[in-house]
Amino acid sequence: MATSTDQEMIMAEVEAPASVKITKEGNVLSVKGKLGTVKKDFTKLPATITVQGNKVTIKPYGTRKRDLAVTHTARSIIESMIKGVEKGYTYKLKIIFAHFPISVKVKGKEVNVENFFGERSPRVSRIVGDATKVHVVGEDVVVQGPSLEDVSQTAANIELSTRIKDKDQRVFLDGLYVYSREEGMQQ
């Protein structure tokens, strides 16, 4: 007979393919594959993460509903890290302008949006992560890399740098907008 103190143990496992190597140093989990290495710090996660070969086990400290949610979130993050080092991620942004032609240039770890609404100084956004690459192809800006968090944050930084304030956004549509999110890195 089960008493109220007997509760089901919450646990999640992620198994990686043989081409992916997973290591753990302290609370930092590293996933290495053909496209590079992705690292994530799980210090604030209320769970223990163990790595045995290519299998990662996540066990939360508690057995509540919140602990189940934390476990599944960590599992999802690790799965996206594995997908990233195998296939990679690609975000595409479209350059849209009505009157002043916008030019986008990549300089080091920054993306410069020049001539936005005829402004003299360029709008600058930061490229997040070491492995994240940004290319300008015609009227598209392509952001690629193995880390989903770095690629999506870089695309968001570029989109936010061209945000228009104090004007009707239905009329003033100039800017760079994300229009495609894909798994895989193609040129």
PDB file of C-alpha atoms in Angstrom:
ATOM      1  CA  MET A   1       0.000   0.000   0.000  1.00  0.00           C
ATOM      2  CA  ALA A   2       1.416   3.360  -1.074  1.00  0.00           C
ATOM      3  CA  THR A   3       1.468   6.138   1.455  1.00  0.00           C
ATOM      4  CA  SER A   4       1.478   9.862   0.778  1.00  0.00           C
ATOM      5  CA  THR A   5       5.267   9.962   1.161  1.00  0.00           C
ATOM      6  CA  ASP A   6       5.816   7.458  -1.673  1.00  0.00           C
ATOM      7  CA  GLN A   7       6.046   9.534  -4.800  1.00  0.00           C
ATOM      8  CA  GLU A   8       7.142   8.676  -8.288  1.00  0.00           C
ATOM      9  CA  MET A   9      10.719   9.663  -9.076  1.00  0.00           C
ATOM     10  CA  ILE A  10      10.965  12.259 -11.850  1.00  0.00           C
ATOM     11  CA  MET A  11      13.793  11.739 -14.322  1.00  0.00           C
ATOM     12  CA  ALA A  12      14.667  12.482 -17.938  1.00  0.00           C
ATOM     13  CA  GLU A  13      17.252  10.916 -20.206  1.00  0.00           C
ATOM     14  CA  VAL A  14      18.755  12.173 -23.444  1.00  0.00           C
ATOM     15  CA  GLU A  15      20.736   9.853 -25.667  1.00  0.00           C
ATOM     16  CA  ALA A  16      23.137  11.318 -28.207  1.00  0.00           C
ATOM     17  CA  PRO A  17      24.294   9.672 -31.436  1.00  0.00           C
ATOM     18  CA  ALA A  18      27.786   8.171 -31.630  1.00  0.00           C
ATOM     19  CA  SER A  19      29.136  11.137 -33.642  1.00  0.00           C
ATOM     20  CA  VAL A  20      28.459  13.510 -30.716  1.00  0.00           C
ATOM     21  CA  LYS A  21      30.660  13.688 -27.610  1.00  0.00           C
ATOM     22  CA  ILE A  22      29.183  14.987 -24.342  1.00  0.00           C
ATOM     23  CA  THR A  23      31.326  16.030 -21.374  1.00  0.00           C
ATOM     24  CA  LYS A  24      30.566  17.706 -18.048  1.00  0.00           C
ATOM     25  CA  GLU A  25      32.951  19.885 -16.058  1.00  0.00           C
ATOM     26  CA  GLY A  26      31.381  21.111 -12.841  1.00  0.00           C
ATOM     27  CA  ASN A  27      27.970  22.416 -13.901  1.00  0.00           C
ATOM     28  CA  VAL A  28      28.971  23.185 -17.504  1.00  0.00           C
ATOM     29  CA  LEU A  29      27.782  20.690 -20.107  1.00  0.00           C
ATOM     30  CA  SER A  30      29.749  20.578 -23.393  1.00  0.00           C
ATOM     31  CA  VAL A  31      28.415  18.966 -26.550  1.00  0.00           C
ATOM     32  CA  LYS A  32      30.939  18.476 -29.365  1.00  0.00           C
ATOM     33  CA  GLY A  33      30.035  17.482 -32.909  1.00  0.00           C
ATOM     34  CA  LYS A  34      31.057  18.013 -36.520  1.00  0.00           C
ATOM     35  CA  LEU A  35      29.908  21.674 -36.563  1.00  0.00           C
ATOM     36  CA  GLY A  36      31.675  22.689 -33.357  1.00  0.00           C
ATOM     37  CA  THR A  37      31.195  22.781 -29.608  1.00  0.00           C
ATOM     38  CA  VAL A  38      28.240  24.163 -27.659  1.00  0.00           C
ATOM     39  CA  LYS A  39      28.531  24.820 -23.913  1.00  0.00           C
ATOM     40  CA  LYS A  40      25.762  25.532 -21.424  1.00  0.00           C
ATOM     41  CA  ASP A  41      26.026  26.353 -17.728  1.00  0.00           C
ATOM     42  CA  PHE A  42      23.409  24.549 -15.621  1.00  0.00           C
ATOM     43  CA  THR A  43      24.509  26.041 -12.261  1.00  0.00           C
ATOM     44  CA  LYS A  44      21.102  27.484 -11.364  1.00  0.00           C
ATOM     45  CA  LEU A  45      19.192  24.347 -12.370  1.00  0.00           C
ATOM     46  CA  PRO A  46      17.709  22.623  -9.277  1.00  0.00           C
ATOM     47  CA  ALA A  47      18.692  19.183 -10.564  1.00  0.00           C
ATOM     48  CA  THR A  48      21.658  16.869 -10.897  1.00  0.00           C
ATOM     49  CA  ILE A  49      22.962  16.112 -14.370  1.00  0.00           C
ATOM     50  CA  THR A  50      25.067  13.006 -14.922  1.00  0.00           C
ATOM     51  CA  VAL A  51      26.826  11.942 -18.111  1.00  0.00           C
ATOM     52  CA  GLN A  52      27.553   8.280 -18.835  1.00  0.00           C
ATOM     53  CA  GLY A  53      29.014   7.774 -22.294  1.00  0.00           C
ATOM     54  CA  ASN A  54      26.541   9.377 -24.702  1.00  0.00           C
ATOM     55  CA  LYS A  55      23.618   9.342 -22.271  1.00  0.00           C
ATOM     56  CA  VAL A  56      22.678  12.354 -20.132  1.00  0.00           C
ATOM     57  CA  THR A  57      20.433  11.837 -17.089  1.00  0.00           C
ATOM     58  CA  ILE A  58      18.593  14.712 -15.387  1.00  0.00           C
ATOM     59  CA  LYS A  59      17.200  14.177 -11.876  1.00  0.00           C
ATOM     60  CA  PRO A  60      15.541  17.100 -10.071  1.00  0.00           C
ATOM     61  CA  TYR A  61      15.930  17.652  -6.347  1.00  0.00           C
ATOM     62  CA  GLY A  62      12.168  17.534  -5.716  1.00  0.00           C
ATOM     63  CA  THR A  63       9.127  15.676  -7.019  1.00  0.00           C
ATOM     64  CA  ARG A  64       6.686  18.504  -7.628  1.00  0.00           C
ATOM     65  CA  LYS A  65       5.103  19.688 -10.859  1.00  0.00           C
ATOM     66  CA  ARG A  66       7.634  22.533 -11.109  1.00  0.00           C
ATOM     67  CA  ASP A  67      10.487  20.028 -10.876  1.00  0.00           C
ATOM     68  CA  LEU A  68       8.981  18.059 -13.752  1.00  0.00           C
ATOM     69  CA  ALA A  69       8.844  21.264 -15.827  1.00  0.00           C
ATOM     70  CA  VAL A  70      12.486  22.069 -15.005  1.00  0.00           C
ATOM     71  CA  THR A  71      13.520  18.548 -16.002  1.00  0.00           C
ATOM     72  CA  HIS A  72      11.774  18.732 -19.365  1.00  0.00           C
ATOM     73  CA  THR A  73      13.201  22.212 -20.028  1.00  0.00           C
ATOM     74  CA  ALA A  74      16.734  20.956 -19.387  1.00  0.00           C
ATOM     75  CA  ARG A  75      16.081  17.935 -21.622  1.00  0.00           C
ATOM     76  CA  SER A  76      14.854  20.215 -24.416  1.00  0.00           C
ATOM     77  CA  ILE A  77      17.934  22.462 -24.118  1.00  0.00           C
ATOM     78  CA  ILE A  78      20.285  19.463 -24.300  1.00  0.00           C
ATOM     79  CA  GLU A  79      18.403  18.056 -27.314  1.00  0.00           C
ATOM     80  CA  SER A  80      18.725  21.400 -29.131  1.00  0.00           C
ATOM     81  CA  MET A  81      22.464  21.433 -28.320  1.00  0.00           C
ATOM     82  CA  ILE A  82      22.822  17.964 -29.890  1.00  0.00           C
ATOM     83  CA  LYS A  83      20.823  18.998 -32.985  1.00  0.00           C
ATOM     84  CA  GLY A  84      22.937  22.141 -33.255  1.00  0.00           C
ATOM     85  CA  VAL A  85      26.321  20.396 -33.352  1.00  0.00           C
ATOM     86  CA  GLU A  86      24.974  17.875 -35.883  1.00  0.00           C
ATOM     87  CA  LYS A  87      22.876  20.048 -38.233  1.00  0.00           C
ATOM     88  CA  GLY A  88      23.140  23.657 -37.026  1.00  0.00           C
ATOM     89  CA  TYR A  89      20.547  26.421 -37.101  1.00  0.00           C
ATOM     90  CA  THR A  90      19.772  29.109 -39.677  1.00  0.00           C
ATOM     91  CA  TYR A  91      17.751  32.310 -39.228  1.00  0.00           C
ATOM     92  CA  LYS A  92      17.021  34.545 -42.214  1.00  0.00           C
ATOM     93  CA  LEU A  93      16.153  38.239 -41.988  1.00  0.00           C
ATOM     94  CA  LYS A  94      14.738  40.333 -44.844  1.00  0.00           C
ATOM     95  CA  ILE A  95      15.959  43.902 -45.439  1.00  0.00           C
ATOM     96  CA  ILE A  96      12.875  46.082 -46.066  1.00  0.00           C
ATOM     97  CA  PHE A  97      12.945  49.773 -46.977  1.00  0.00           C
ATOM     98  CA  ALA A  98      10.673  52.228 -48.775  1.00  0.00           C
ATOM     99  CA  HIS A  99      12.791  55.288 -49.561  1.00  0.00           C
ATOM    100  CA  PHE A 100      16.285  55.260 -48.046  1.00  0.00           C
ATOM    101  CA  PRO A 101      18.197  52.165 -49.225  1.00  0.00           C
ATOM    102  CA  ILE A 102      19.499  50.256 -46.202  1.00  0.00           C
ATOM    103  CA  SER A 103      22.942  48.650 -46.405  1.00  0.00           C
ATOM    104  CA  VAL A 104      24.075  45.985 -43.938  1.00  0.00           C
ATOM    105  CA  LYS A 105      27.748  45.267 -43.260  1.00  0.00           C
ATOM    106  CA  VAL A 106      29.379  42.736 -40.954  1.00  0.00           C
ATOM    107  CA  LYS A 107      32.477  44.033 -39.158  1.00  0.00           C
ATOM    108  CA  GLY A 108      34.085  41.590 -36.726  1.00  0.00           C
ATOM    109  CA  LYS A 109      31.559  40.700 -34.026  1.00  0.00           C
ATOM    110  CA  GLU A 110      29.139  43.490 -35.009  1.00  0.00           C
ATOM    111  CA  VAL A 111      26.476  44.024 -37.667  1.00  0.00           C
ATOM    112  CA  ASN A 112      26.177  47.622 -38.902  1.00  0.00           C
ATOM    113  CA  VAL A 113      22.904  48.813 -40.460  1.00  0.00           C
ATOM    114  CA  GLU A 114      23.755  51.928 -42.469  1.00  0.00           C
ATOM    115  CA  ASN A 115      21.505  54.612 -43.992  1.00  0.00           C
ATOM    116  CA  PHE A 116      18.500  53.495 -41.920  1.00  0.00           C
ATOM    117  CA  PHE A 117      15.908  56.264 -42.520  1.00  0.00           C
ATOM    118  CA  GLY A 118      18.795  58.375 -43.835  1.00  0.00           C
ATOM    119  CA  GLU A 119      20.566  58.412 -40.464  1.00  0.00           C
ATOM    120  CA  ARG A 120      24.218  59.460 -40.589  1.00  0.00           C
ATOM    121  CA  SER A 121      25.519  57.008 -37.990  1.00  0.00           C
ATOM    122  CA  PRO A 122      25.029  53.249 -38.387  1.00  0.00           C
ATOM    123  CA  ARG A 123      22.898  51.205 -36.036  1.00  0.00           C
ATOM    124  CA  VAL A 124      25.075  48.540 -34.435  1.00  0.00           C
ATOM    125  CA  SER A 125      24.035  45.118 -33.132  1.00  0.00           C
ATOM    126  CA  ARG A 126      26.185  42.481 -31.453  1.00  0.00           C
ATOM    127  CA  ILE A 127      26.855  38.956 -32.745  1.00  0.00           C
ATOM    128  CA  VAL A 128      26.477  36.513 -29.831  1.00  0.00           C
ATOM    129  CA  GLY A 129      28.740  33.455 -29.596  1.00  0.00           C
ATOM    130  CA  ASP A 130      32.051  32.536 -31.166  1.00  0.00           C
ATOM    131  CA  ALA A 131      30.698  30.086 -33.757  1.00  0.00           C
ATOM    132  CA  THR A 132      27.815  32.283 -34.986  1.00  0.00           C
ATOM    133  CA  LYS A 133      28.286  33.512 -38.558  1.00  0.00           C
ATOM    134  CA  VAL A 134      26.389  36.349 -40.275  1.00  0.00           C
ATOM    135  CA  HIS A 135      26.291  36.739 -44.069  1.00  0.00           C
ATOM    136  CA  VAL A 136      24.545  39.342 -46.226  1.00  0.00           C
ATOM    137  CA  VAL A 137      23.112  37.749 -49.395  1.00  0.00           C
ATOM    138  CA  GLY A 138      21.260  40.269 -51.581  1.00  0.00           C
ATOM    139  CA  GLU A 139      18.269  41.481 -49.547  1.00  0.00           C
ATOM    140  CA  ASP A 140      18.688  38.747 -46.928  1.00  0.00           C
ATOM    141  CA  VAL A 141      20.813  38.560 -43.798  1.00  0.00           C
ATOM    142  CA  VAL A 142      21.612  34.933 -42.924  1.00  0.00           C
ATOM    143  CA  VAL A 143      22.585  34.037 -39.340  1.00  0.00           C
ATOM    144  CA  GLN A 144      24.009  30.518 -38.867  1.00  0.00           C
ATOM    145  CA  GLY A 145      25.619  28.547 -36.068  1.00  0.00           C
ATOM    146  CA  PRO A 146      25.513  25.436 -33.894  1.00  0.00           C
ATOM    147  CA  SER A 147      23.953  27.092 -30.821  1.00  0.00           C
ATOM    148  CA  LEU A 148      20.225  27.827 -31.064  1.00  0.00           C
ATOM    149  CA  GLU A 149      20.434  30.389 -28.247  1.00  0.00           C
ATOM    150  CA  ASP A 150      23.298  32.316 -29.873  1.00  0.00           C
ATOM    151  CA  VAL A 151      21.787  32.280 -33.375  1.00  0.00           C
ATOM    152  CA  SER A 152      18.320  33.367 -32.217  1.00  0.00           C
ATOM    153  CA  GLN A 153      19.719  36.079 -29.912  1.00  0.00           C
ATOM    154  CA  THR A 154      21.895  37.455 -32.723  1.00  0.00           C
ATOM    155  CA  ALA A 155      18.882  37.584 -35.069  1.00  0.00           C
ATOM    156  CA  ALA A 156      16.847  39.311 -32.346  1.00  0.00           C
ATOM    157  CA  ASN A 157      19.645  41.850 -31.764  1.00  0.00           C
ATOM    158  CA  ILE A 158      19.710  42.704 -35.479  1.00  0.00           C
ATOM    159  CA  GLU A 159      15.911  43.029 -35.632  1.00  0.00           C
ATOM    160  CA  LEU A 160      15.784  45.179 -32.480  1.00  0.00           C
ATOM    161  CA  SER A 161      18.529  47.512 -33.717  1.00  0.00           C
ATOM    162  CA  THR A 162      16.172  48.686 -36.488  1.00  0.00           C
ATOM    163  CA  ARG A 163      13.133  49.118 -34.261  1.00  0.00           C
ATOM    164  CA  ILE A 164      11.274  52.368 -34.917  1.00  0.00           C
ATOM    165  CA  LYS A 165      10.141  54.479 -31.987  1.00  0.00           C
ATOM    166  CA  ASP A 166       7.682  57.393 -31.850  1.00  0.00           C
ATOM    167  CA  LYS A 167       6.231  56.622 -35.305  1.00  0.00           C
ATOM    168  CA  ASP A 168       3.318  54.542 -36.537  1.00  0.00           C
ATOM    169  CA  GLN A 169       4.800  51.094 -37.216  1.00  0.00           C
ATOM    170  CA  ARG A 170       2.002  50.285 -39.661  1.00  0.00           C
ATOM    171  CA  VAL A 171       3.215  53.088 -41.933  1.00  0.00           C
ATOM    172  CA  PHE A 172       6.986  53.051 -41.297  1.00  0.00           C
ATOM    173  CA  LEU A 173       7.825  49.447 -42.119  1.00  0.00           C
ATOM    174  CA  ASP A 174      11.555  49.902 -42.763  1.00  0.00           C
ATOM    175  CA  GLY A 175      13.869  47.515 -40.950  1.00  0.00           C
ATOM    176  CA  LEU A 176      15.186  43.973 -40.813  1.00  0.00           C
ATOM    177  CA  TYR A 177      12.688  41.243 -39.937  1.00  0.00           C
ATOM    178  CA  VAL A 178      13.128  37.524 -39.214  1.00  0.00           C
ATOM    179  CA  TYR A 179      11.135  35.548 -41.775  1.00  0.00           C
ATOM    180  CA  SER A 180      12.640  32.058 -41.596  1.00  0.00           C
ATOM    181  CA  ARG A 181      13.890  29.737 -38.846  1.00  0.00           C
ATOM    182  CA  GLU A 182      15.379  26.436 -39.985  1.00  0.00           C
ATOM    183  CA  GLU A 183      17.355  23.478 -38.721  1.00  0.00           C
ATOM    184  CA  GLY A 184      20.444  22.926 -40.820  1.00  0.00           C
ATOM    185  CA  MET A 185      23.110  25.182 -42.263  1.00  0.00           C
ATOM    186  CA  GLN A 186      23.024  25.657 -46.028  1.00  0.00           C
ATOM    187  CA  GLN A 187      24.683  28.361 -48.068  1.00  0.00           C
TER     188      GLN A 187
END
